[in-house]
Coordinates of C-alpha atoms in Angstrom, one line a residue:
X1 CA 0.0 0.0 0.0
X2 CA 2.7 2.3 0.9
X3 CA 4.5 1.7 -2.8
X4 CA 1.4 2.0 -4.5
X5 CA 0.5 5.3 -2.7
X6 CA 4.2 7.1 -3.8
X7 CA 4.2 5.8 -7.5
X8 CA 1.0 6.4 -7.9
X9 CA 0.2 2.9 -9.6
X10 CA -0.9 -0.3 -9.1
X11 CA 0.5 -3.1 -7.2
X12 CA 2.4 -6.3 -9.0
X13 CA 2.1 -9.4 -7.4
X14 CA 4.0 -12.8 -9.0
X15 CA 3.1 -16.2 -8.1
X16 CA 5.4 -19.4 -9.1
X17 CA 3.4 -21.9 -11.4
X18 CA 3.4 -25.5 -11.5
X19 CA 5.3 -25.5 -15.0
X20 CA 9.1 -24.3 -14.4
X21 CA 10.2 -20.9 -13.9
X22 CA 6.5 -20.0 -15.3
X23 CA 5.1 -17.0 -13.3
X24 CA 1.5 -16.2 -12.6
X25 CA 1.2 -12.1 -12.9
X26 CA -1.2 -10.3 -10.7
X27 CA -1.5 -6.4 -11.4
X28 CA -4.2 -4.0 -9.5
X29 CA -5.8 -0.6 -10.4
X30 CA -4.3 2.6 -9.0
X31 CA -5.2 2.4 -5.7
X32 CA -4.8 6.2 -5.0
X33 CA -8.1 8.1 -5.0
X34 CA -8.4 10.4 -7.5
X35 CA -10.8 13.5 -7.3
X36 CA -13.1 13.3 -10.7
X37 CA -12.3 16.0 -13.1
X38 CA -15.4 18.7 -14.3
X39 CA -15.7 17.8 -17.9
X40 CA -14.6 14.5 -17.9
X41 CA -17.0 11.5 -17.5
X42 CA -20.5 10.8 -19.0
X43 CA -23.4 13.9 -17.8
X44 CA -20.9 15.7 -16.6
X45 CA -20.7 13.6 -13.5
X46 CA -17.5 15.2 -12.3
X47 CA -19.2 18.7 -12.3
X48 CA -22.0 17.5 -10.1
X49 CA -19.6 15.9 -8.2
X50 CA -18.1 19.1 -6.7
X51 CA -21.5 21.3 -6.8
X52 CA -23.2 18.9 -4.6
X53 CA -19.4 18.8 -2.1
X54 CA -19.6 22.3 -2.4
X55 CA -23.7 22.6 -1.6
X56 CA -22.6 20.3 1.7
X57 CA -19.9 22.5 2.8
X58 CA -22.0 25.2 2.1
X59 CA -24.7 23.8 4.9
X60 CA -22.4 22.7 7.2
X61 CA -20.8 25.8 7.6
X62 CA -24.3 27.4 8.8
X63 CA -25.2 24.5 11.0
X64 CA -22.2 24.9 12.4
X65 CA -22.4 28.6 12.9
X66 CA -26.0 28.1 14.5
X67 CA -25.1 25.6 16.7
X68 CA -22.2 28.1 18.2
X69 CA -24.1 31.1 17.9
X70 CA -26.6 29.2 20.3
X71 CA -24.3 27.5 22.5
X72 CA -22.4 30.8 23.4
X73 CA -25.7 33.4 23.3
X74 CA -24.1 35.0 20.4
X75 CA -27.4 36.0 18.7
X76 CA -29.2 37.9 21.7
X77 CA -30.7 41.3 20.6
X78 CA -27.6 44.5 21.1
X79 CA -29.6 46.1 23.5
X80 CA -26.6 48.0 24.8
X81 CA -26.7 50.8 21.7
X82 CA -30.3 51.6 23.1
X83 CA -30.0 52.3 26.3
X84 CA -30.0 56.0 26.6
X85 CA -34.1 55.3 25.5
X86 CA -34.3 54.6 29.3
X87 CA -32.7 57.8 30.0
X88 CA -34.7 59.6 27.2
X89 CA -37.9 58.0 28.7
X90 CA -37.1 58.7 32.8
X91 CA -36.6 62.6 31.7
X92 CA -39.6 63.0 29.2
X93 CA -42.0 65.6 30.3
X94 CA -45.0 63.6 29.3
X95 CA -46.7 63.2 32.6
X96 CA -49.5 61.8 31.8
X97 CA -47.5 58.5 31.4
X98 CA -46.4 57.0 34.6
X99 CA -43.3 55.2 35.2
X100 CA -42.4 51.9 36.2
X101 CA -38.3 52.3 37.5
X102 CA -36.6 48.3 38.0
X103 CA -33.6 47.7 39.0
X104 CA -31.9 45.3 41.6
X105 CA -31.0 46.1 45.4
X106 CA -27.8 47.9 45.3
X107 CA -28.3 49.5 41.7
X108 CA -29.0 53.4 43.8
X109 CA -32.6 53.3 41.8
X110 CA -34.2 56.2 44.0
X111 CA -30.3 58.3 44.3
X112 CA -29.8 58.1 40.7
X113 CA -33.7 59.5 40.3
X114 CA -33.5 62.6 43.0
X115 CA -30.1 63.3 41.3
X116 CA -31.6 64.1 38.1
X117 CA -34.2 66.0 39.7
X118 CA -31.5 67.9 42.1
X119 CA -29.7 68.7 38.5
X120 CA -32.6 70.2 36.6
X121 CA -33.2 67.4 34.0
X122 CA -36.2 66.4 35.4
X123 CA -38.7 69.3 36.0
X124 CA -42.0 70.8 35.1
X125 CA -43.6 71.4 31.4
X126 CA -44.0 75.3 32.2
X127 CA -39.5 75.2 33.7
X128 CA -41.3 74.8 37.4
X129 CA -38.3 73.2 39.2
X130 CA -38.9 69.9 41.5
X131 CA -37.8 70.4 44.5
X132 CA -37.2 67.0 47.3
X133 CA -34.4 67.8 49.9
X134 CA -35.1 71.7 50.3
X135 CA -34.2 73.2 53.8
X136 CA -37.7 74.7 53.8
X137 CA -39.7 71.5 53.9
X138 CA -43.4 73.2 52.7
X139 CA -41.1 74.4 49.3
X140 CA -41.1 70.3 48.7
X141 CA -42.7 69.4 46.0
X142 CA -41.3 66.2 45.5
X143 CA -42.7 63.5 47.9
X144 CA -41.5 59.5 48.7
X145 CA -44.2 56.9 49.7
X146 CA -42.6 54.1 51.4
X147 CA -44.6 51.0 50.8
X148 CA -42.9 49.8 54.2
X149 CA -45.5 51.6 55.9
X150 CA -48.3 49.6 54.2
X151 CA -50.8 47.5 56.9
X152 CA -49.8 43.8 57.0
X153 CA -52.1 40.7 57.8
X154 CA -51.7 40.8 61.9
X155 CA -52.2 44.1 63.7
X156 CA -55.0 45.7 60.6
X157 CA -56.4 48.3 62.8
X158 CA -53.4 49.9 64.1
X159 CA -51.6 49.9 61.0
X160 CA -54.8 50.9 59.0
X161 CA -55.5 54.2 61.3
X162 CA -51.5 54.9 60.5
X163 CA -51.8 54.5 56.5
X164 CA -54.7 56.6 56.4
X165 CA -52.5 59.7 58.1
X166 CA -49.6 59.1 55.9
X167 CA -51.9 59.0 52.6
X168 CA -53.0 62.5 53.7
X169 CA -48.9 63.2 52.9
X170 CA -48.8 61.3 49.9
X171 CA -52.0 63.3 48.4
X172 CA -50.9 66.7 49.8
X173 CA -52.1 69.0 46.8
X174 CA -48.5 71.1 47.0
X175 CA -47.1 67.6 45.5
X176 CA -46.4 67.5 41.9
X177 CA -44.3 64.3 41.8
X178 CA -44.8 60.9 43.9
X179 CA -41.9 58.3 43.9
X180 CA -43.4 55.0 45.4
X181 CA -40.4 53.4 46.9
X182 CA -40.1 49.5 48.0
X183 CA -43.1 48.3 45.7
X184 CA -41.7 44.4 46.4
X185 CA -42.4 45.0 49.9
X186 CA -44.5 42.1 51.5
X187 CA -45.4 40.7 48.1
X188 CA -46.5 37.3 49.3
X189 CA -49.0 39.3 52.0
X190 CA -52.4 39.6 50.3
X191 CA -53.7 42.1 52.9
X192 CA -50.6 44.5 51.8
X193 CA -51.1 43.6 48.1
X194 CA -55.3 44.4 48.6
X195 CA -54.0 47.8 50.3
X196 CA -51.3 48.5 47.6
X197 CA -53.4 48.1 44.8
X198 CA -56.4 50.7 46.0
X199 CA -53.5 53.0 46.5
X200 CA -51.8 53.3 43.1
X201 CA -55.5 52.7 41.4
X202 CA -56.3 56.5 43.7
X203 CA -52.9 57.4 42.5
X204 CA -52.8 57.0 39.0
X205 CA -57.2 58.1 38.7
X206 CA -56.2 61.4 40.4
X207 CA -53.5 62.0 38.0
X208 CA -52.7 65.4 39.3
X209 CA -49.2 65.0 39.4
X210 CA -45.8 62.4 37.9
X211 CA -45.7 59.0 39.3
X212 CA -42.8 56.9 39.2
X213 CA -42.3 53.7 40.7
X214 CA -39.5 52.3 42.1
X215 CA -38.7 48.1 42.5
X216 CA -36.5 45.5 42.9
X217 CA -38.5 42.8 40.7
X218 CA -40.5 42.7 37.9
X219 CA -44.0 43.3 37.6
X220 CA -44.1 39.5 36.1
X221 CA -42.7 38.4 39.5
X222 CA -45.1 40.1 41.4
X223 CA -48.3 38.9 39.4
X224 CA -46.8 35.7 39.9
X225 CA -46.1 36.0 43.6
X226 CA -49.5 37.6 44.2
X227 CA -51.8 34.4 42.8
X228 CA -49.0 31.7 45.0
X229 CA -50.8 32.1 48.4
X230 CA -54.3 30.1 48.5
X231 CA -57.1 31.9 48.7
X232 CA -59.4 31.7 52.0
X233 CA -63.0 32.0 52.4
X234 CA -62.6 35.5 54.4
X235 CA -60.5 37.1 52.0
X236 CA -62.3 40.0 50.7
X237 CA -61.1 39.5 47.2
X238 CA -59.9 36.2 44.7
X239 CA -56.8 36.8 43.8
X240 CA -57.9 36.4 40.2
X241 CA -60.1 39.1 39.9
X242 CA -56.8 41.1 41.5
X243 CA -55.5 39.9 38.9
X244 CA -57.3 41.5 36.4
X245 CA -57.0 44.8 38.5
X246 CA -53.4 44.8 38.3
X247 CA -53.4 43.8 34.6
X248 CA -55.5 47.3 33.9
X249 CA -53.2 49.2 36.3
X250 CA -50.0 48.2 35.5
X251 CA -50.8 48.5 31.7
X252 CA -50.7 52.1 31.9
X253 CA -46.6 52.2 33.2
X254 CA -44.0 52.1 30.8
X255 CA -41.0 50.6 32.2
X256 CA -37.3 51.3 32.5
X257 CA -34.7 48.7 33.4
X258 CA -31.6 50.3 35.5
X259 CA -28.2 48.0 35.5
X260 CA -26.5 47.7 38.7
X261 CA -23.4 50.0 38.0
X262 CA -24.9 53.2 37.8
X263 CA -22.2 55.4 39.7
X264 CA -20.4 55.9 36.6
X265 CA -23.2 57.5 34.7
X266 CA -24.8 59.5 37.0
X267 CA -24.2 63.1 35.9
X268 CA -24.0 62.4 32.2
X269 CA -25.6 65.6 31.5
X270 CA -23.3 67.6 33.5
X271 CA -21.2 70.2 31.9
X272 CA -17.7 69.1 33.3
X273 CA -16.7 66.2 31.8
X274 CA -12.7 64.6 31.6
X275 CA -11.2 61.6 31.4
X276 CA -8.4 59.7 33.4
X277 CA -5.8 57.5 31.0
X278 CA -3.0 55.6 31.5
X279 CA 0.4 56.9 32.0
X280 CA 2.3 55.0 29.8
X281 CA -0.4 52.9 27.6
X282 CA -2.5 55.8 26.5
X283 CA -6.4 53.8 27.7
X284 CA -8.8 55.1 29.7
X285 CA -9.0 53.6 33.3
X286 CA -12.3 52.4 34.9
X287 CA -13.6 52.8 38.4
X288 CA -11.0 55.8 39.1
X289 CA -12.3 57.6 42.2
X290 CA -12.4 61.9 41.2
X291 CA -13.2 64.0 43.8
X292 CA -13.5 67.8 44.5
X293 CA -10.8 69.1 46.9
X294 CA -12.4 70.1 50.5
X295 CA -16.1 69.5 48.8
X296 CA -18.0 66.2 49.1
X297 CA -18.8 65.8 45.2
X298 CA -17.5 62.6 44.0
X299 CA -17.8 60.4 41.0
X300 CA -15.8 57.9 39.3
X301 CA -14.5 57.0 35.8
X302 CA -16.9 54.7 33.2
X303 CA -15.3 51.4 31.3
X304 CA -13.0 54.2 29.1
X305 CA -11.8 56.5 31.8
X306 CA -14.3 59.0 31.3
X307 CA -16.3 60.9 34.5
X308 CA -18.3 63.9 35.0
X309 CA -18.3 66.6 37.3
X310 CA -21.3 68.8 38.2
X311 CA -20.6 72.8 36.6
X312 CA -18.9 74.8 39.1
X313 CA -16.9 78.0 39.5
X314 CA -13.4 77.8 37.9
X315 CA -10.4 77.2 39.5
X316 CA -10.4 74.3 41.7
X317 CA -8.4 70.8 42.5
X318 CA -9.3 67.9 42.1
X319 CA -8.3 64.1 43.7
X320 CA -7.9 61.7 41.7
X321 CA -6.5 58.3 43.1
X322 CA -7.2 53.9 42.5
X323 CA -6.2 50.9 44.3
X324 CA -3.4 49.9 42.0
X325 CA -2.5 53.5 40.9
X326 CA -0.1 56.6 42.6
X327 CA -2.7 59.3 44.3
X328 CA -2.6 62.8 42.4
X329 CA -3.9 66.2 42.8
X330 CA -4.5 68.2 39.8
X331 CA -5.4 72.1 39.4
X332 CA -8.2 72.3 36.9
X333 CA -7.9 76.1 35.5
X334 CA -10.0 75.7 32.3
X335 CA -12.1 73.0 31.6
X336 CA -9.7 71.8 29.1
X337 CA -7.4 70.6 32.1
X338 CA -10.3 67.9 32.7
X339 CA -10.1 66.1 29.1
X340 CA -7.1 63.8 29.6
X341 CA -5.1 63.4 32.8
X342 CA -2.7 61.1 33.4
X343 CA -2.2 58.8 36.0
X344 CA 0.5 56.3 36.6
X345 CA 0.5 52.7 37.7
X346 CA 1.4 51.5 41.2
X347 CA 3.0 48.6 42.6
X348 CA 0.0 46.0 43.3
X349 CA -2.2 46.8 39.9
X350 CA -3.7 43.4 38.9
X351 CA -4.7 42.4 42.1
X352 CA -6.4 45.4 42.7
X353 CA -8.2 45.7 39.3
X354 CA -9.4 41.5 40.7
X355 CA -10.9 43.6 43.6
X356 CA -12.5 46.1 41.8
X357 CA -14.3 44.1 39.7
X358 CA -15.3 41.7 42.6
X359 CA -16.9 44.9 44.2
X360 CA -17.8 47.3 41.8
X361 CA -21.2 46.3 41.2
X362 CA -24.0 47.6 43.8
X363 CA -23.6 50.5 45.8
X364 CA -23.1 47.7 49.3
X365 CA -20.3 46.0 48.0
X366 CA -19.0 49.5 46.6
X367 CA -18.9 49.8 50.7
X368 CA -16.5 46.9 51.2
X369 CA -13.9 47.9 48.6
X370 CA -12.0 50.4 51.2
X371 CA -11.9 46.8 53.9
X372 CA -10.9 44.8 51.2
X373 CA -8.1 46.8 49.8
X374 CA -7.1 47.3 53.4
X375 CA -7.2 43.5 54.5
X376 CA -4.7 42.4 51.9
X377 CA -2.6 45.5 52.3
X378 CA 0.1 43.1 54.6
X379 CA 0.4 40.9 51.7
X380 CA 2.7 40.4 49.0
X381 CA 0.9 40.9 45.3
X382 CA 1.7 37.5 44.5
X383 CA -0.3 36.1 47.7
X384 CA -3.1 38.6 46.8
X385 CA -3.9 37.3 43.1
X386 CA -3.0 33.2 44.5
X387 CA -5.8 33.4 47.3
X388 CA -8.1 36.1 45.6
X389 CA -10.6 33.4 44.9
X390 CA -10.2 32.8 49.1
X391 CA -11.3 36.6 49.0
X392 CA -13.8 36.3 47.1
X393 CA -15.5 33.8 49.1
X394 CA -15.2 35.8 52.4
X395 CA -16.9 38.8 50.8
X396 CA -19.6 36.6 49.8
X397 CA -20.3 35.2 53.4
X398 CA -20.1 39.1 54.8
X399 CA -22.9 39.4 51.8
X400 CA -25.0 36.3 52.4
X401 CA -28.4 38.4 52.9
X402 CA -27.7 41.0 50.5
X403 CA -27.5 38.1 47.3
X404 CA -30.3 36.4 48.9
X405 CA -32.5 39.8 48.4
X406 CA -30.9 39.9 44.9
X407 CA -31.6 36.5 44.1
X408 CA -35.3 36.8 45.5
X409 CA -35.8 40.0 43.3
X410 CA -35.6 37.9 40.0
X411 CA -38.1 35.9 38.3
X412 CA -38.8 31.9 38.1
X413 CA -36.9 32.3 34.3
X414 CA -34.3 34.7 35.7
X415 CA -33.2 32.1 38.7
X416 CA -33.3 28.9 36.3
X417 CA -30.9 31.0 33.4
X418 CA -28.6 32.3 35.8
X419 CA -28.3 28.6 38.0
X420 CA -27.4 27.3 34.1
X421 CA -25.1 29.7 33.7
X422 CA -23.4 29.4 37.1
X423 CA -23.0 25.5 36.3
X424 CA -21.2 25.5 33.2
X425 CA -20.6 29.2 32.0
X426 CA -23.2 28.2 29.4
X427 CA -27.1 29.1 29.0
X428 CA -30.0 27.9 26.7
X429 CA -30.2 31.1 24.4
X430 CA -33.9 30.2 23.6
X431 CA -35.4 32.6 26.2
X432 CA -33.7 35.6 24.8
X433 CA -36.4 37.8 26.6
X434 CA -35.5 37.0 30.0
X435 CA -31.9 36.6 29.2
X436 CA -31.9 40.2 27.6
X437 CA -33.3 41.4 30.9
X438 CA -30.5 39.4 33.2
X439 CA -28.4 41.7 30.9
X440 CA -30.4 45.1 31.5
X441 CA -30.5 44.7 35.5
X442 CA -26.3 44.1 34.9
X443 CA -26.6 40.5 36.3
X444 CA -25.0 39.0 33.6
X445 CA -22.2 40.8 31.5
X446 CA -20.5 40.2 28.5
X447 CA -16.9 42.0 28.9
X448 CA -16.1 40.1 25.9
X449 CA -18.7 38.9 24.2
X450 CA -19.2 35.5 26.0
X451 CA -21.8 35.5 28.9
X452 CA -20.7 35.5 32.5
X453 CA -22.4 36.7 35.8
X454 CA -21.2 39.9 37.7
X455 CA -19.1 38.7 39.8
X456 CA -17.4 35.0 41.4
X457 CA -19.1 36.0 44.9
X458 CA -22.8 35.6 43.3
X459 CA -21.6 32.7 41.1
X460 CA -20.9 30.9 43.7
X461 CA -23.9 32.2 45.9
X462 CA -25.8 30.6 43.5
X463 CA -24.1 27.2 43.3
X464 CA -23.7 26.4 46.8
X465 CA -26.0 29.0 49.5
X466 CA -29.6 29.2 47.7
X467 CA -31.2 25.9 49.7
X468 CA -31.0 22.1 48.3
X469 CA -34.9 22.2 47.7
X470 CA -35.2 25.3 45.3
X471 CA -31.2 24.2 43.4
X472 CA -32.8 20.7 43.2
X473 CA -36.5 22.1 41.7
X474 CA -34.6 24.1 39.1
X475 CA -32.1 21.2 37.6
X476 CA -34.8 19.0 37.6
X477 CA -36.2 22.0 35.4
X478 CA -33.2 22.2 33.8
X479 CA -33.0 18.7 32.8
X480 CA -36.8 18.5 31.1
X481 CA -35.9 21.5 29.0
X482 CA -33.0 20.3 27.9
X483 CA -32.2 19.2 24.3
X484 CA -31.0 15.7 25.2
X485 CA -34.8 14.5 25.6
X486 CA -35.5 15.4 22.0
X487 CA -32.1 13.8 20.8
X488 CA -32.1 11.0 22.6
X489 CA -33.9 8.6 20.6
X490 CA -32.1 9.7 17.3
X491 CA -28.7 9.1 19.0
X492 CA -30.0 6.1 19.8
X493 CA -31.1 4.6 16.4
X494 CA -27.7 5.9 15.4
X495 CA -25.6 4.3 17.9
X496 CA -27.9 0.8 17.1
X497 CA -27.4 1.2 13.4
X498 CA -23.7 1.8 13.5
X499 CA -23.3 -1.8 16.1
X500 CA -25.4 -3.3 13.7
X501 CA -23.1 -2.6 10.4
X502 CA -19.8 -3.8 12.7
X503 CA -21.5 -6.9 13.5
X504 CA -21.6 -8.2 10.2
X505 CA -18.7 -6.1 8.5
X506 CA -16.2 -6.2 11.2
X507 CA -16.2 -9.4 12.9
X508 CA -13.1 -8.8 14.9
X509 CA -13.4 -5.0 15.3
X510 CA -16.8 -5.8 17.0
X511 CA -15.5 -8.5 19.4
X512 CA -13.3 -5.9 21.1
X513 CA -15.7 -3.4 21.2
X514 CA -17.5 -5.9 23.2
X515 CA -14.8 -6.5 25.2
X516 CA -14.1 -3.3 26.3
X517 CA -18.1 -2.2 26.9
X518 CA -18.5 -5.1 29.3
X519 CA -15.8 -4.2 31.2
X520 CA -16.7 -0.3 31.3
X521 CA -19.9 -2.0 32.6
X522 CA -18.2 -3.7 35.5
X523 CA -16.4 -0.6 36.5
X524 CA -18.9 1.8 36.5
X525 CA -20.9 0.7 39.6
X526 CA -17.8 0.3 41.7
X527 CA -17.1 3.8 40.6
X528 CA -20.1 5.1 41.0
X529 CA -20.2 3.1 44.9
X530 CA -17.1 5.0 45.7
X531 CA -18.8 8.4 44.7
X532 CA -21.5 7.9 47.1
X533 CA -19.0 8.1 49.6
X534 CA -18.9 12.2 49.5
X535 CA -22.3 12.7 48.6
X536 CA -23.6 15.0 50.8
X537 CA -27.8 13.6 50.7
X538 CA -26.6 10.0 51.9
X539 CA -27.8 9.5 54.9
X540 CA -25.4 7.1 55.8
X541 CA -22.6 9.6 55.6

C-alpha cells in the first residue's frame, strides 16, 4: 500500500506456477483516489460531483455557525446601543405617562432618580423646578411613599389608622411628583397587596401629578407571587379578579430597566466632563475615584476612563486616586485641564483591578472595597492574586443576605438562566427575553462577548447557599428543558445502526468493542459506589 500510494500505480504481485520458472502475474488498479475531473465522465458527473461537495460544505458551515451562535448566546438582541431610550424615557416631560423604575438592590434606583431632579433634568412642562431635599420642607414638591409603611395581615387596625395619616402626605395637593419606593415589599401578603393596589389605582385616577415607581423585581414576578398564596373564604377578594386589576393598572406604566453600575453615569448631563488614561499605555481607566478638593462631590471613571463633574466656579483641585494606581492632585484652571489626565500605575495593579471588579457592582459592595483593599494590604501581590478566589469567598459570606434579596428580586426564568449559567458558564439562548433582561438589571455581562455573571461572589452564591430544595427544583427543570430528551432517541437509532453494520462487516473490530463495553460496565458501579461516599444527601454519611 505504501509503494502503490508514492508511484501512484498499481500493485504487482508474482506467483510461481506448476510449470518451471512460469510465473502467474497479478497487477491491480491505482489504488490512489483520484478527485473526478469537471468535464470528464458521461453527464458531466465530475461537475455535479463538486456542486453537490460544495452545496454540503455550504450547509455545514451554517449549522455549524448556528449551533455556536446558540451554544455561546451570540445571537441575543444589542440592547446596549439603546440604552439612553431609558434615559430619554425617565426625563420626558409627558406626565400623563407614569413610570415603572426596576432595578436590583444595590443599583441606587431612587439616588440616581432625586439626582436628576437635584440637577434640573427632570422638571415641570411650564421650567417649574422639583424640588425634594429643600431646607424649607413646605417648598417640597417632591414626595417619597414608602410601601414599608403599608398595613400587613396581623395588627390591621393599628396599621390601618397609620396608612390613612400618611396617605393625607402622599396626596398633599402642594405635590407634583410621587416616587413610590419599596413596591416588592410584603409581596407574598395579600392584605398589603389588597391595600397596595387601592392606593396606586387613587394614585394613577387622580392623575394630578408624575408617578414613578420604584422596584426591585419585575412586575411578572409580582403577578406571579400575588396568585401563589391560596385563597381563603374571608378574604375580601380572589386573587384572580386582583389579577385583572393589576393587569388594567400596570398597563398604563412604561418601564425602565436600570443595571447595577450606575455610579459611573450618574451626571452624564453635567457640563464638566474629563477623562483619566494611562500613563504610559494611552487607555482610559475604569472605576477611578475623582473628587472635589475640600467639597463632598465625587464620582468615578466609566469602562474608558471617562467621568463627570457637576458645573462649578473655575479654578479648583481635584483628587484623583485607584487601588493599584499613585494618588494625584490636579489644578483644573480651564475645563480643558479635565479632558485627559494622566495617572501612573502602582505597585500591586492586577490584584487590585481582581478587587475592583469583585466589588464594583451595587452601591453595598462599593462599601467593602475600602476593607478589602485594606485586608490584603500586609500581603505580597503574589499572595493577593494566589488566594483572591479565598477573597472572594469571604466577601460573599459578609454578603449572604444581601445576594439572597438579589436572588429573591428575579423571576422563576431569571433564577433557572442564571443557575445554568453558574453551572457551566453556558445558558439555553432560547429565552432571549429574560436573558436580555439578566443583561439590563447588569446580572449578567458580557466583557467580551461571551456571557458571565457579575461577579465570582454571586456565582458561587448561587451554586452552593440558595437551599437544596429550590437548586434541586430548578435542575430538575433544567433537565426537562434540555435538548438531550429530544435527541435522545435519534442518537440512539444511530448508535444501534452503526453496532449493527460492525456486526456483520467487522467481525473482529466488534468482538473488542464488546470486550471493552462489558468491562466499562463492570467498572462503572464500583465507581459510581465509591462516589456515594462524599455525597452529601446520603444518609449514611
Amino acid at each position: 500500500m505504501k509503494e502503490a500510494g508514492e508511484k501512484g500505480e498499481g500493485t504487482i504481485t508474482y506467483r510461481q506456477s506448476a510449470m518451471p520458472e512460469q510465473y502467474l502475474k497479478l497487477q491491480s488498479q491505482n489504488l490512489n483516489y483520484h478527485y473526478p475531473s469537471v468535464f470528464r465522465g458521461k453527464a458531466f458527473n465530475g461537475a455535479l460531483f463538486w456542486v453537490l461537495l460544495a452545496s454540503v460544505l455550504f450547509i455545514f458551515y451554517f449549522i455549524i455557525s448556528s449551533i455556536i451562535k446558540k451554544l455561546f448566546s451570540l445571537n441575543l438582541p444589542e440592547l446596549e446601543i439603546w440604552k439612553k431610550l431609558d434615559k430619554e424615557i425617565l426625563i420626558n416631560k409627558n406626565w400623563d405617562q407614569p413610570l415603572f423604575v426596576i432595578g436590583l438592590p444595590g443599583a441606587g434606583k431612587k439616588k440616581y432618580l432625586l439626582e436628576k431632579i437635584n440637577n434640573r433634568q427632570i422638571a415641570m412642562d411650564d421650567g417649574t423646578p422639583l424640588l425634594f431635599n429643600n431646607a424649607d420642607k413646605k417648598k417640597n414638591n417632591v414626595f417619597i411613599a414608602e410601601l414599608i409603611n403599608i398595613p400587613s395581615s396581623g395588627n390591621e387596625e393599628e396599621e390601618k389608622a397609620i396608612w390613612n395619616e400618611y396617605i393625607k402626605q402622599v396626596f398633599d395637593e402642594k405635590n407634583l411628583m410621587i416616587i413610590v419606593n419599596h413596591f416588592e415589599y410584603n409581596i407574598q401578603d395579600p392584605l398589603s397587596n389588597r391595600f397596595k393596589l387601592e392606593f396606586l389605582e387613587r394614585l394613577y385616577l387622580e392623575n394630578k401629578c408624575k408617578i414613578v415607581i420604584l422596584s426591585t423585581i419585575h412586575p411578572v414576578a409580582f403577578l406571579d407571587s400575588a396568585m401563589d398564596h391560596p385563597f381563603k373564604p374571608e378574604d375580601k377578594s380572589v386573587p384572580g379578579q386582583d389579577l385583572e386589576r393589576w393587569h388594567v393598572l400596570l398597563g398604563h406604566y412604561r418601564i425602565v430597566v436600570l443595571p447595577l453600575q450606575l455610579h459611573a453615569t450618574h451626571l452624564i448631563d453635567a457640563p464638566l466632563k474629563g477623562s483619566i488614561i494611562h500613563e504610559n499605555k494611552g487607555r482610559g481607566l475604569p472605576d477611578v475615584s475623582v473628587k472635589v478638593k475640600d467639597t463632598t462631590v465625587e464620582t468615578f471613571t466609566g469602562h474608558e476612563g471617562r467621568f463627570i463633574l457637576p458645573n462649578r466656579p473655575l479654578p479648583f483641585t481635584i483628587v484623583i486616586s485607584s487601588e493599584g494606581y499613585y494618588r494625584r492632585e490636579v489644578d483644573i484652571i480651564s475645563s480643558n485641564d479635565l479632558i485627559k489626565i494622566e495617572l501612573s500605575e502602582g505597585p500591586s495593579y492586577k490584584s487590585a483591578q481582581m478587587i475592583r471588579q469583585e466589588t464594583n457592582p451595587t452601591y453595598f459592595l462599593k462599601k467593602m472595597q475600602a476593607p478589602a483593599f485594606e485586608a490584603g494590604k500586609e500581603l505580597s501581590e503574589e499572595i493577593r492574586i494566589a488566594k483572591f478566589d479565598e477573597l472572594a469567598f469571604k466577601l460573599q459570606v459578609s454578603s449572604h443576605y444581601f445576594y439572597m434579596y438579589i436572588w429573591q428580586s428575579l423571576t422563576k426564568e431569571e433564577k433557572f438562566l442564571l443557575y445554568d449559567l453558574a453551572e457551566d458558564n453556558l445558558v439555553n439562548s432560547f429565552d432571549d427575553y429574560n436573558l436580555s433582561m439578566l443583561i439590563e438589571k447588569g446580572v449578567v455581562i458580557r466583557p467580551d462577548g461571551t456571557l458571565k455573571i457579575f461577579n465570582k461572589g454571586f456565582r458561587n452564591f448561587i451554586l452552593t447557599a440558595i437551599g437544596n430544595s429550590e437548586a434541586m427544583k430548578i435542575k430538575n427543570q433544567i433537565k426537562d428543558n434540555g435538548n438531550w430528551n429530544t435527541l435522545k432517541n435519534p442518537l440512539q437509532l444511530v448508535i444501534l445502526a452503526i453496532l449493527a453494520f460492525l456486526l456483520t462487516s467487522q467481525e473482529e473490530a466488534f468482538a473488542k468493542l464488546i470486550t471493552y463495553v462489558a468491562a466499562l460496565g463492570a467498572g462503572v458501579p464500583a465507581v459510581l459506589k465509591l462516589l456515594t461516599l462524599f455525597d452529601k444527601s446520603n444518609p449514611k454519611t
